[in-house]
Short mmCIF file of C-alpha atoms in Angstrom, two decimals:
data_model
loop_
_atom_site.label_atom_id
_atom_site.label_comp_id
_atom_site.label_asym_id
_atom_site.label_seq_id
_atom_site.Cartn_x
_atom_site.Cartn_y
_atom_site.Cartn_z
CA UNK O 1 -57.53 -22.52 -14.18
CA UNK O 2 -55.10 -23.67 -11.53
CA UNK O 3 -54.23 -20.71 -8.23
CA UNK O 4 -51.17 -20.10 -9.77
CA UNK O 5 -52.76 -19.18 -13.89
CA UNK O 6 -55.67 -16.88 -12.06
CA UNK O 7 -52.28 -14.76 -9.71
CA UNK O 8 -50.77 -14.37 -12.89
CA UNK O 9 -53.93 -13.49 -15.39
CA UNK O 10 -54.82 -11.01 -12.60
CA UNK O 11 -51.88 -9.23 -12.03
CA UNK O 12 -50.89 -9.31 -15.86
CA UNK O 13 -54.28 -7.31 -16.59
CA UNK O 14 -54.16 -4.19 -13.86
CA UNK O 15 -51.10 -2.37 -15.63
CA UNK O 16 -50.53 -0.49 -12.19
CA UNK O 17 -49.08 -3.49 -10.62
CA UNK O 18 -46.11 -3.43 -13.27
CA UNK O 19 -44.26 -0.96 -11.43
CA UNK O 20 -44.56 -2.53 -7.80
CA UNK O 21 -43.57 -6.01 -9.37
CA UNK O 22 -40.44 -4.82 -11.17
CA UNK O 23 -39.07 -3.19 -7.57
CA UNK O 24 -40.39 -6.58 -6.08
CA UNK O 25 -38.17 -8.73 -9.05
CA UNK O 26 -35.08 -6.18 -7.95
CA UNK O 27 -35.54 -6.80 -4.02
CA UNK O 28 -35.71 -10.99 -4.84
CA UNK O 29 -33.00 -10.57 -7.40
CA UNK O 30 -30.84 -9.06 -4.41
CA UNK O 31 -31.76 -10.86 -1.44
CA UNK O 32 -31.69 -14.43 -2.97
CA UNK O 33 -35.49 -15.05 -1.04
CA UNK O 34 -38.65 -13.63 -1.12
CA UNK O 35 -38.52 -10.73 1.83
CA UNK O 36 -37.84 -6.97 2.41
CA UNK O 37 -39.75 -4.63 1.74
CA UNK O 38 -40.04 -2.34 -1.62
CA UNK O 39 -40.76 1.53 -1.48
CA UNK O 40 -42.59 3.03 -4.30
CA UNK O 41 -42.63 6.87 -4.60
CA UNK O 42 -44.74 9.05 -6.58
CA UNK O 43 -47.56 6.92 -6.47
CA UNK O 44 -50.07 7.44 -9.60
CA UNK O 45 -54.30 7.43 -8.87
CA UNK O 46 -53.97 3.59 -10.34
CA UNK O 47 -51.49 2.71 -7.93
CA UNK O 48 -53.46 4.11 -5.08
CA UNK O 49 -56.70 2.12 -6.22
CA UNK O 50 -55.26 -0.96 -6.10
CA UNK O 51 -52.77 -1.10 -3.18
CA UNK O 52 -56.40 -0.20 -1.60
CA UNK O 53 -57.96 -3.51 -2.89
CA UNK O 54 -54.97 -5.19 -2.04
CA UNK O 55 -54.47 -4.41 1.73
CA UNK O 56 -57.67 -2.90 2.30
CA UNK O 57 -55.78 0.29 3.48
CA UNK O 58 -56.63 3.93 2.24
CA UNK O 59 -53.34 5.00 0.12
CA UNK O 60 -55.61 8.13 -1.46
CA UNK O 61 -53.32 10.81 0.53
CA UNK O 62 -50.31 9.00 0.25
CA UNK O 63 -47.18 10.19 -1.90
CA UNK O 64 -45.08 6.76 -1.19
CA UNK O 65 -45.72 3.58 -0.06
CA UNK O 66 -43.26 1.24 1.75
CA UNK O 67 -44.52 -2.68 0.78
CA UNK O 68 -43.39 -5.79 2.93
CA UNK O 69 -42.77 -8.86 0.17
CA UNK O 70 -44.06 -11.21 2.58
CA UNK O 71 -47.88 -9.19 3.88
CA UNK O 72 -48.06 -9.23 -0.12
CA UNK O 73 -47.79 -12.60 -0.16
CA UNK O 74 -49.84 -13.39 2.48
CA UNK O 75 -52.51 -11.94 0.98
CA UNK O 76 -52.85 -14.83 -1.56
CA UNK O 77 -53.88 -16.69 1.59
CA UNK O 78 -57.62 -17.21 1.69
CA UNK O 79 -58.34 -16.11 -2.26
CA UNK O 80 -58.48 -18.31 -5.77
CA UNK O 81 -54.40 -17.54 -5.66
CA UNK O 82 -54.43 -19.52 -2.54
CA UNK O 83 -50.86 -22.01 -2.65
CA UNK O 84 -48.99 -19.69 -5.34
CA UNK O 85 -45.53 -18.55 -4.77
CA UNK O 86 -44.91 -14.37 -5.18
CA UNK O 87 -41.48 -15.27 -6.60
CA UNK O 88 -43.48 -17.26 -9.53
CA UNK O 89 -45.89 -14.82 -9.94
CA UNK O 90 -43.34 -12.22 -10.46
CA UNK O 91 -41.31 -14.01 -12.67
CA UNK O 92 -44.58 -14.66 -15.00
CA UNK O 93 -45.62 -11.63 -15.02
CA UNK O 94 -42.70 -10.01 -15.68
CA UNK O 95 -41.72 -12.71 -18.49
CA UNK O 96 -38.33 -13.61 -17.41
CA UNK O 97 -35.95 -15.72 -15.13
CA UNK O 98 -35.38 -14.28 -11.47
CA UNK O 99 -31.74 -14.23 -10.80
CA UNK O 100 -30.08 -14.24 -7.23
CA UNK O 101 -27.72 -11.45 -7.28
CA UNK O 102 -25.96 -13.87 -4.58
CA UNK O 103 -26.06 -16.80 -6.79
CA UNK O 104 -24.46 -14.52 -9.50
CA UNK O 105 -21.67 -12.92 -7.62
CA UNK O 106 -20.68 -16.73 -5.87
CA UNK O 107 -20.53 -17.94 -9.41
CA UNK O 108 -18.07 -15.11 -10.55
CA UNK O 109 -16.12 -15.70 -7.92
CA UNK O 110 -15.81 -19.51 -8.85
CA UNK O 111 -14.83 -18.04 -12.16
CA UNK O 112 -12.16 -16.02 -10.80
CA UNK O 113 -10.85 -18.16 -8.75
CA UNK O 114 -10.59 -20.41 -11.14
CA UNK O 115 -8.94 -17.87 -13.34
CA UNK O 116 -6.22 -17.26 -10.78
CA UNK O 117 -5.71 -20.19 -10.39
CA UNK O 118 -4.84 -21.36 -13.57
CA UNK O 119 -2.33 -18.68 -13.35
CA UNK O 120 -0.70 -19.74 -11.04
CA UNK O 121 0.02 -23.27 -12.02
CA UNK O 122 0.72 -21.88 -15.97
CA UNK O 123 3.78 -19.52 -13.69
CA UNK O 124 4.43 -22.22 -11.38
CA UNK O 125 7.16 -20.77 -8.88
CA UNK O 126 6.55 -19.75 -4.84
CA UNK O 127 5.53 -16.24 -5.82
CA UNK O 128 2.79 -16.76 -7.97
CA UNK O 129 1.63 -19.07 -5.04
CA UNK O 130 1.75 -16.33 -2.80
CA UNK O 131 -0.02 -13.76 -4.92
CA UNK O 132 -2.72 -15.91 -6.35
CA UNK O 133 -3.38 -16.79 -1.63
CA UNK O 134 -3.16 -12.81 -1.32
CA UNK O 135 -5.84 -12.03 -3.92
CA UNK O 136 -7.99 -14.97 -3.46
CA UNK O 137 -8.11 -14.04 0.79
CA UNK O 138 -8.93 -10.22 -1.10
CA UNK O 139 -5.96 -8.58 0.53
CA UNK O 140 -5.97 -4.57 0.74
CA UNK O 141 -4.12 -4.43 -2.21
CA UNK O 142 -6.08 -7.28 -4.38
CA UNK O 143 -8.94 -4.56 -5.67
CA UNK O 144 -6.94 -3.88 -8.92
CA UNK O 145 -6.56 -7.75 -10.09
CA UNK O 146 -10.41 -7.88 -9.45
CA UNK O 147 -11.68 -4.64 -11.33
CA UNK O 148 -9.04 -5.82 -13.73
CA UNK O 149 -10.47 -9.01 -14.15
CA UNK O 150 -13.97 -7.83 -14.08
CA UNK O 151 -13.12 -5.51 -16.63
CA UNK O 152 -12.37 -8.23 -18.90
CA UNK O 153 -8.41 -7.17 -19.76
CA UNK O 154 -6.43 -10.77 -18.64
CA UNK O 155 -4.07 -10.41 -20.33
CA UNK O 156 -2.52 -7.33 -18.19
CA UNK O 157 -3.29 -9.84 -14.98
CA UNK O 158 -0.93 -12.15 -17.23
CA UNK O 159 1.69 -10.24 -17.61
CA UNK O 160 2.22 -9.17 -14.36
CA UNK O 161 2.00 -13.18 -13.16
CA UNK O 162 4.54 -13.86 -15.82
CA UNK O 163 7.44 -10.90 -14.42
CA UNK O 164 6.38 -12.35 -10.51
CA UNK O 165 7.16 -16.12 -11.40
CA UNK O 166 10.93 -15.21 -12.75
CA UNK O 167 11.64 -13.22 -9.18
CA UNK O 168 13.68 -12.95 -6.95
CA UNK O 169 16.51 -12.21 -9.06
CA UNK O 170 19.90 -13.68 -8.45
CA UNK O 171 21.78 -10.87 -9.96
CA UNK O 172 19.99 -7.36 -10.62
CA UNK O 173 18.77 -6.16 -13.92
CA UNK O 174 17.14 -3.03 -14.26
CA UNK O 175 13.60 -2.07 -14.67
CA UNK O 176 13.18 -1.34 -18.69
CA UNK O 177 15.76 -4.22 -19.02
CA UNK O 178 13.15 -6.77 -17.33
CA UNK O 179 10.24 -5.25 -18.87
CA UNK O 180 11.31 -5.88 -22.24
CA UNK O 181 12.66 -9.61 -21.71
CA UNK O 182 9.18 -10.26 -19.84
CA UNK O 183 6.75 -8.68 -21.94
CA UNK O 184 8.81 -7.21 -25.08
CA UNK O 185 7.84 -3.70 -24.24
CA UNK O 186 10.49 -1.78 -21.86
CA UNK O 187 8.10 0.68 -20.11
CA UNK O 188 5.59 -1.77 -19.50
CA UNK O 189 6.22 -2.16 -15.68
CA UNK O 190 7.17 1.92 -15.56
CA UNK O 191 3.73 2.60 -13.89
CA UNK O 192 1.78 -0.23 -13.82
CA UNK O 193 0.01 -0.45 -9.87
CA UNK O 194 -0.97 -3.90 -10.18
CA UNK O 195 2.98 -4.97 -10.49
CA UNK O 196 3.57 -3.29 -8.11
CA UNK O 197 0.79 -4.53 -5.57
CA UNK O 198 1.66 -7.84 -6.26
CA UNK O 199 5.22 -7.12 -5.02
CA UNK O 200 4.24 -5.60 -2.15
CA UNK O 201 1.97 -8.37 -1.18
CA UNK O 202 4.65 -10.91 -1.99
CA UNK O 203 7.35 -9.31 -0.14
CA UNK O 204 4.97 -9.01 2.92
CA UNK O 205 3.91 -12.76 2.77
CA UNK O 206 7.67 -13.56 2.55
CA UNK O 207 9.56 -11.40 4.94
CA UNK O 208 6.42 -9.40 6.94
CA UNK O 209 7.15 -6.10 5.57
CA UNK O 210 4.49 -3.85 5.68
CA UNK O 211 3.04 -2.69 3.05
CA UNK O 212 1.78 1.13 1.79
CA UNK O 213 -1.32 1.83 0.08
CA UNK O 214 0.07 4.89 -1.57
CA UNK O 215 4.27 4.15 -1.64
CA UNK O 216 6.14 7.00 -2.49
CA UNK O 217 9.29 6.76 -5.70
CA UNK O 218 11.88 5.63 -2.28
CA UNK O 219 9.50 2.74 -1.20
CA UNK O 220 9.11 1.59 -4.47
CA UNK O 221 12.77 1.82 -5.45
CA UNK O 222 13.41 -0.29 -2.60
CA UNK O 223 10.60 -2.81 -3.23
CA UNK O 224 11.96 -3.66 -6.68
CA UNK O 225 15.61 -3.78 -5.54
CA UNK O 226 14.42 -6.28 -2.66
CA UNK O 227 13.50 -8.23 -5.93
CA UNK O 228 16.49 -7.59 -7.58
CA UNK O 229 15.11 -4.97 -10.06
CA UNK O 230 16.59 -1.29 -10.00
CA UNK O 231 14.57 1.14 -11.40
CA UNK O 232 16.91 4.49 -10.98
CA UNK O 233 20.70 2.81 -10.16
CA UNK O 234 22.82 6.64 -11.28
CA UNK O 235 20.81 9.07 -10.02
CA UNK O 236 19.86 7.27 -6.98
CA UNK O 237 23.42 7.92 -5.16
CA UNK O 238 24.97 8.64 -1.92
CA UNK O 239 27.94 10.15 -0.93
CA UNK O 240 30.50 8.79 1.37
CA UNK O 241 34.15 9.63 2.65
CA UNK O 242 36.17 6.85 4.42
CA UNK O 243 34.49 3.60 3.77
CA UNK O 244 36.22 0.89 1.92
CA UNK O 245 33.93 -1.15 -0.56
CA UNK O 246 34.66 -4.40 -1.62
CA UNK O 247 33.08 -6.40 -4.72
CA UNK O 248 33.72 -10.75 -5.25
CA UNK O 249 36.19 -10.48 -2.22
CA UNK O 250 38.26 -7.88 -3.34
CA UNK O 251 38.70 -4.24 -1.85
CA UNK O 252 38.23 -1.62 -4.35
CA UNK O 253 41.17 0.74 -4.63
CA UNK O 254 39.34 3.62 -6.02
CA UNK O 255 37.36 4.20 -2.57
CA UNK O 256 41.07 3.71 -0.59
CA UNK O 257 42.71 6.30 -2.88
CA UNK O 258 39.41 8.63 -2.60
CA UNK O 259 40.06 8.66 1.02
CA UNK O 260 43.99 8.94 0.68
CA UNK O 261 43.22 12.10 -1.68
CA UNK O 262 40.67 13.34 0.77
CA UNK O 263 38.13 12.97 -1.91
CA UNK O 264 34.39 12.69 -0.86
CA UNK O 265 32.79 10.01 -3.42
CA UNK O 266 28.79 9.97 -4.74
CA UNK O 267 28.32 6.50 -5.00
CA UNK O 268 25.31 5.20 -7.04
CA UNK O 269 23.01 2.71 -6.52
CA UNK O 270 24.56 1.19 -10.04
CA UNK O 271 27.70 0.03 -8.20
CA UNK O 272 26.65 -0.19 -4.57
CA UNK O 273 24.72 -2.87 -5.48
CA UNK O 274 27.43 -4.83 -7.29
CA UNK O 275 29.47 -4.86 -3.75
CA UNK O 276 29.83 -7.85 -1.06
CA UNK O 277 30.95 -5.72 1.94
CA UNK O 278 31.24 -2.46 3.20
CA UNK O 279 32.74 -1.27 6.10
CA UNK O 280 34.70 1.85 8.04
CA UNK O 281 38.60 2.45 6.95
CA UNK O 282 38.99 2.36 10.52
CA UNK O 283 38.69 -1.24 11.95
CA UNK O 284 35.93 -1.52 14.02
CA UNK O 285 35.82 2.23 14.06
CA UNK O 286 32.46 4.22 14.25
CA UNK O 287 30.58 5.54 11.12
CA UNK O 288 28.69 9.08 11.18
CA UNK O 289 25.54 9.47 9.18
CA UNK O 290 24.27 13.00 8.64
CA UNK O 291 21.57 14.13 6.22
CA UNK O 292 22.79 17.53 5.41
CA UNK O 293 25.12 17.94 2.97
CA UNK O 294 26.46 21.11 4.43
CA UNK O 295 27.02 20.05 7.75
CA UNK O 296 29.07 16.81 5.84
CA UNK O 297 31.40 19.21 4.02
CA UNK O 298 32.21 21.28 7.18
CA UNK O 299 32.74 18.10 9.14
CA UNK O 300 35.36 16.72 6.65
CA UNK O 301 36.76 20.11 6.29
CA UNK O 302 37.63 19.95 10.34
CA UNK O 303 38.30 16.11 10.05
CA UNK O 304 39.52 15.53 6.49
CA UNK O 305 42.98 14.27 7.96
CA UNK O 306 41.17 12.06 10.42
CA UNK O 307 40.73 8.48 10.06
CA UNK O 308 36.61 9.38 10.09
CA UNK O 309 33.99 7.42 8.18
CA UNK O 310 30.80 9.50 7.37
CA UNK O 311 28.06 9.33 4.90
CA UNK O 312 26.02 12.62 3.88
CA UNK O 313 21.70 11.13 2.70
CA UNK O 314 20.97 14.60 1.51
CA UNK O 315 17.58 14.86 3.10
CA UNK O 316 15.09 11.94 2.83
CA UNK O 317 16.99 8.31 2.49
CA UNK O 318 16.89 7.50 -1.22
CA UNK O 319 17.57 3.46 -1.72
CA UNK O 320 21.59 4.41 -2.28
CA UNK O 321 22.23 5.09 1.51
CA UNK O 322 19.77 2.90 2.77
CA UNK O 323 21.87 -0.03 1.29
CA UNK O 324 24.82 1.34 2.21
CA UNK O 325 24.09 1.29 5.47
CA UNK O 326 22.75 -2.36 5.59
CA UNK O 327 26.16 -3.46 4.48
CA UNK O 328 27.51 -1.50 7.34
CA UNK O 329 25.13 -3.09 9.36
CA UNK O 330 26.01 -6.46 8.50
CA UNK O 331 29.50 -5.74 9.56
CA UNK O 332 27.72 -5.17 13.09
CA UNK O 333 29.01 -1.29 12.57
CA UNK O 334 28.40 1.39 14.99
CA UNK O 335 26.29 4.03 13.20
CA UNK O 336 25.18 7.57 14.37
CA UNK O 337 22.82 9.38 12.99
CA UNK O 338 22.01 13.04 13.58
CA UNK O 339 19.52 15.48 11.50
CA UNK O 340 17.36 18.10 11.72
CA UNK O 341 15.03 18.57 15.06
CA UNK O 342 11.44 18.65 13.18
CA UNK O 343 9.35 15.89 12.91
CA UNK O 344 10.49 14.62 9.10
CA UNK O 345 14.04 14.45 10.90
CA UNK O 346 12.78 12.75 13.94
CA UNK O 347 10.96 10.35 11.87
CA UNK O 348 13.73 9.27 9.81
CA UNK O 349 15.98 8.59 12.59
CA UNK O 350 13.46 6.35 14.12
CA UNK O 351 12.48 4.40 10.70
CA UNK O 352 16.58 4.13 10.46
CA UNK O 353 16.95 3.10 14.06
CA UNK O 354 14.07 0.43 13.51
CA UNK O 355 15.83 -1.14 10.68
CA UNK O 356 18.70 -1.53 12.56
CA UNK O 357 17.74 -1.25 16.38
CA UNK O 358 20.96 -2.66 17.27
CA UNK O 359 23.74 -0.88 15.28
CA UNK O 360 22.07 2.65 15.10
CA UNK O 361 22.44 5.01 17.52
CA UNK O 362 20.75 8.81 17.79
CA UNK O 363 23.36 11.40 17.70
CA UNK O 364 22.64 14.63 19.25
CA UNK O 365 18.86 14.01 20.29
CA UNK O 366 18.66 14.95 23.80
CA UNK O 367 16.93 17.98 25.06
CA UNK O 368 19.66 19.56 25.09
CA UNK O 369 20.82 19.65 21.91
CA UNK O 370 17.69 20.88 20.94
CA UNK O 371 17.19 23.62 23.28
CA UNK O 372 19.90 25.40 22.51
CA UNK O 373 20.01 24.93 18.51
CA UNK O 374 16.66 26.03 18.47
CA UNK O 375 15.60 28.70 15.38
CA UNK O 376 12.45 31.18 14.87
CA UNK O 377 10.84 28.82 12.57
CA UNK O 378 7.64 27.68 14.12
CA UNK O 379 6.16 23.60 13.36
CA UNK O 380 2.22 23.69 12.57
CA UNK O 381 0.09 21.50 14.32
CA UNK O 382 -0.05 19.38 11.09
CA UNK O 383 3.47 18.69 11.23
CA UNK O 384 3.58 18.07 14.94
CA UNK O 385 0.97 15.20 14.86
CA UNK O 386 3.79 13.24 12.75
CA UNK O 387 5.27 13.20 16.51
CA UNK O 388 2.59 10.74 17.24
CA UNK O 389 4.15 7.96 15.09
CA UNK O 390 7.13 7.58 17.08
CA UNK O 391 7.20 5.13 19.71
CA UNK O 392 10.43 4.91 21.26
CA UNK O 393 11.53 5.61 25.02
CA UNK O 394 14.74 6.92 23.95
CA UNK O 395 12.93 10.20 22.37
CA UNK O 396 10.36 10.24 25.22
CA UNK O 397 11.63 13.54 26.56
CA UNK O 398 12.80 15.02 23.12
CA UNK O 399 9.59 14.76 21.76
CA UNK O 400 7.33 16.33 24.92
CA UNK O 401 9.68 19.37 24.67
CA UNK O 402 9.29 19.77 20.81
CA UNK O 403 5.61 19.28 21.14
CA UNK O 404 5.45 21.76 23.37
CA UNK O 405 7.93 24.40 21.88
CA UNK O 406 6.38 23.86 18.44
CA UNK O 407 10.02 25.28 16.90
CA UNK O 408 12.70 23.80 14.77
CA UNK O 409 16.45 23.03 15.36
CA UNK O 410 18.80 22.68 12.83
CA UNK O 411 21.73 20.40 11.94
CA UNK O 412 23.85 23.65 11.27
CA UNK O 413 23.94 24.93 14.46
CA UNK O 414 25.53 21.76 15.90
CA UNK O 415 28.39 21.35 13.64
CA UNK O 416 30.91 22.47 16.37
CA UNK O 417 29.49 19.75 18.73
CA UNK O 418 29.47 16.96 16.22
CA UNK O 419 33.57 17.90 15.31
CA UNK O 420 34.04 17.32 18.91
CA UNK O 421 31.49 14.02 18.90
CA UNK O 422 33.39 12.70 16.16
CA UNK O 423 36.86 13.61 17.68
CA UNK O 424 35.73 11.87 21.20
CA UNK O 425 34.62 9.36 19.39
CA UNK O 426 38.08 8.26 17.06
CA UNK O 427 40.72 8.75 19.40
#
């Protein structure tokens, strides 16, 4: 009987081996060699008895013991297993094939690479390029086309390969619209992640924007229009009074007569994105941005018979003003902007004033203005560490003060001061 047939007729007949050998099968299986170490707990009276004869070492008051692969192994050394292989032995004894847990994750990968792959030569086009190089380098946001394709379901990795390969899109459709002529089924995109990763990791390969691991309904309005997909293009407005629109070259007399008639106008998304230019009625006049609609209808009720141009966000910038105000910006437009003094306010002048850091100008911000529109209401320490994320000398000062106050100041209180701004400003 050859080393190897004694090992495993030996360890086959002392049934308290069986449990040491199946953690030893695990440990190979995982490392890809023979090594580590195994711990067995609960030892039984058998198990004792023979790790005994085995290492010569008394296990009789031990609960556990912690077992080196290799000092097993070496223990063949100098006995009639002399020259066998633990791996072998194991995989005799145990009746089955030994397989590396490395080998078998390298070879899925293949697979899905290979998967992916074939994707993205079935969609040929530049962004199924870029998302099969984002998932296959495992960006952040590639975990969902890997569970997905572990999972077995390819054919909802399919059809979100299919709606990339047709983007951008020259002229905007919306959301349900695309879903149905991609897929036949209009809500199929309405909250599907993986879409929605994959456009985010496009647009970031494409134009460096960064991208958000949890994006709120404003981020992902905007990543779909940057595709040319609108997803909410009514109630997504804004509302303006003395800008002039225009749409295939030609000025659109509704906004001239809305500003003749002293008429504010709530401009949706639906038809702001249908215009070429926008721009103030006053030729290379000034435009005010404010974020409280209040504070906008006491403004124009002062200035209504002014040449003024000022758009009212109402709070948070939904996609409506934020394109409104990139067509201003591509006029190379002067725009102020002036909220509320607490950190949401201070934060979305800065994001505004870091998409445009050359057109955008802060409006009221200096200590000053904040000192003496201050109210009662106190900012938690939550609230105040937002503060932290703003990185811009101009705000330097502004920011110490409201750190240190820990109070809000409102738009409302300023309204006098921005007449006068405004008034300055036009003449």
């Amino acid at each position: 009987m050859s080393p190897k047939e004694e090992a495993i007729k030996y360890f086959r007949e002392r049934a308290g081996f069986s449990r040491l050998f199946l953690e030893f099968a695990k440990r190979i299986e995982s490392l890809g060699y023979v090594g580590g170490h195994v711990v067995l707990t609960k030892l039984t009276q058998e198990e004792q008895v023979l790790l005994r004869n085995w290492f010569q070492k008394d296990y009789s008051s031990q609960k556990s013991a912690k077992i080196s692969l290799k000092k097993f192994e070496e223990k063949f050394e100098g006995t009639r297993f002399e020259g066998t292989s633990l791996f072998e032995v194991v995989e005799e004894v145990l009746v089955r094939k030994l397989v590396y847990k490395k080998e078998e994750k390298d070879e899925n990968e293949r697979l899905k690479s290979k998967f992916f792959k074939v994707l993205e030569k079935t969609y040929m086009s530049k962004t199924s390029t870029l998302l099969t190089t984002a998932i296959l380098e495992k960006h952040p946001l590639h975990v969902g086309f890997s569970t997905t394709y572990n999972r077995g379901t390819l054919n909802e990795l399919e059809k979100v390969y299919k709606a990339v390969s047709v983007l951008p899109l020259e002229k905007p459709i919306r959301l349900p619209l695309f879903a149905e002529k991609v897929t036949g089924n209009p809500h199929e995109f309405d909250n599907d992640g993986k879409f929605i990763s994959a456009l985010q990791m496009i647009r970031e390969k494409l134009n460096g924007v960064a991208i958000q691991n949890n994006p709120n309904a404003e981020f992902i309005n905007q990543l779909l229009f940057d595709f040319g997909i609108l997803k909410d293009d009514i109630t997504n407005d804004v509302t303006i009074f003395g800008l002039i629109g225009e749409r295939n070259g030609n000025v659109l007399r509704s906004w001239e007569e809305s500003f003749r008639e002293k008429s504010v106008r709530n401009e949706p998304l639906r038809e702001i994105a249908k215009l070429d230019r926008v721009y103030p009625i006053k030729k290379d006049g000034p435009v005010f941005v404010v974020e409280n609609s209040g504070v906008f209808s006491s403004i124009i009720d002062e200035l209504e018979d002014c040449s003024i141009s000022i758009i009212c966000t109402h709070g948070q910038f939904k996609l409506a003003a934020i394109q409104i105000i990139k067509l201003l910006a591509k006029e190379d437009c002067t725009i102020y902007y002036s909220g509320d003094f607490d950190p949401e306010g201070l934060l979305m002048a800065y994001a505004l004033k870091q998409r445009h850091p050359t057109n955008i100008r802060y409006w009221n911000y200096s200590v000053e203005d904040y000192i003496k529109t201050l109210s009662n209401v106190e900012i938690s320490s939550n609230r105040l560490q937002k503060l932290n994320n703003i990185k811009d000398v101009e705000l330097e000062n502004l920011l110490q003060q409201m750190k240190e106050i820990k109070k809000v100041a409102y738009q409302e209180k300023q309204i006098k001061d921005l007449v006068n701004d405004i008034k300055n400003f036009t003449k």
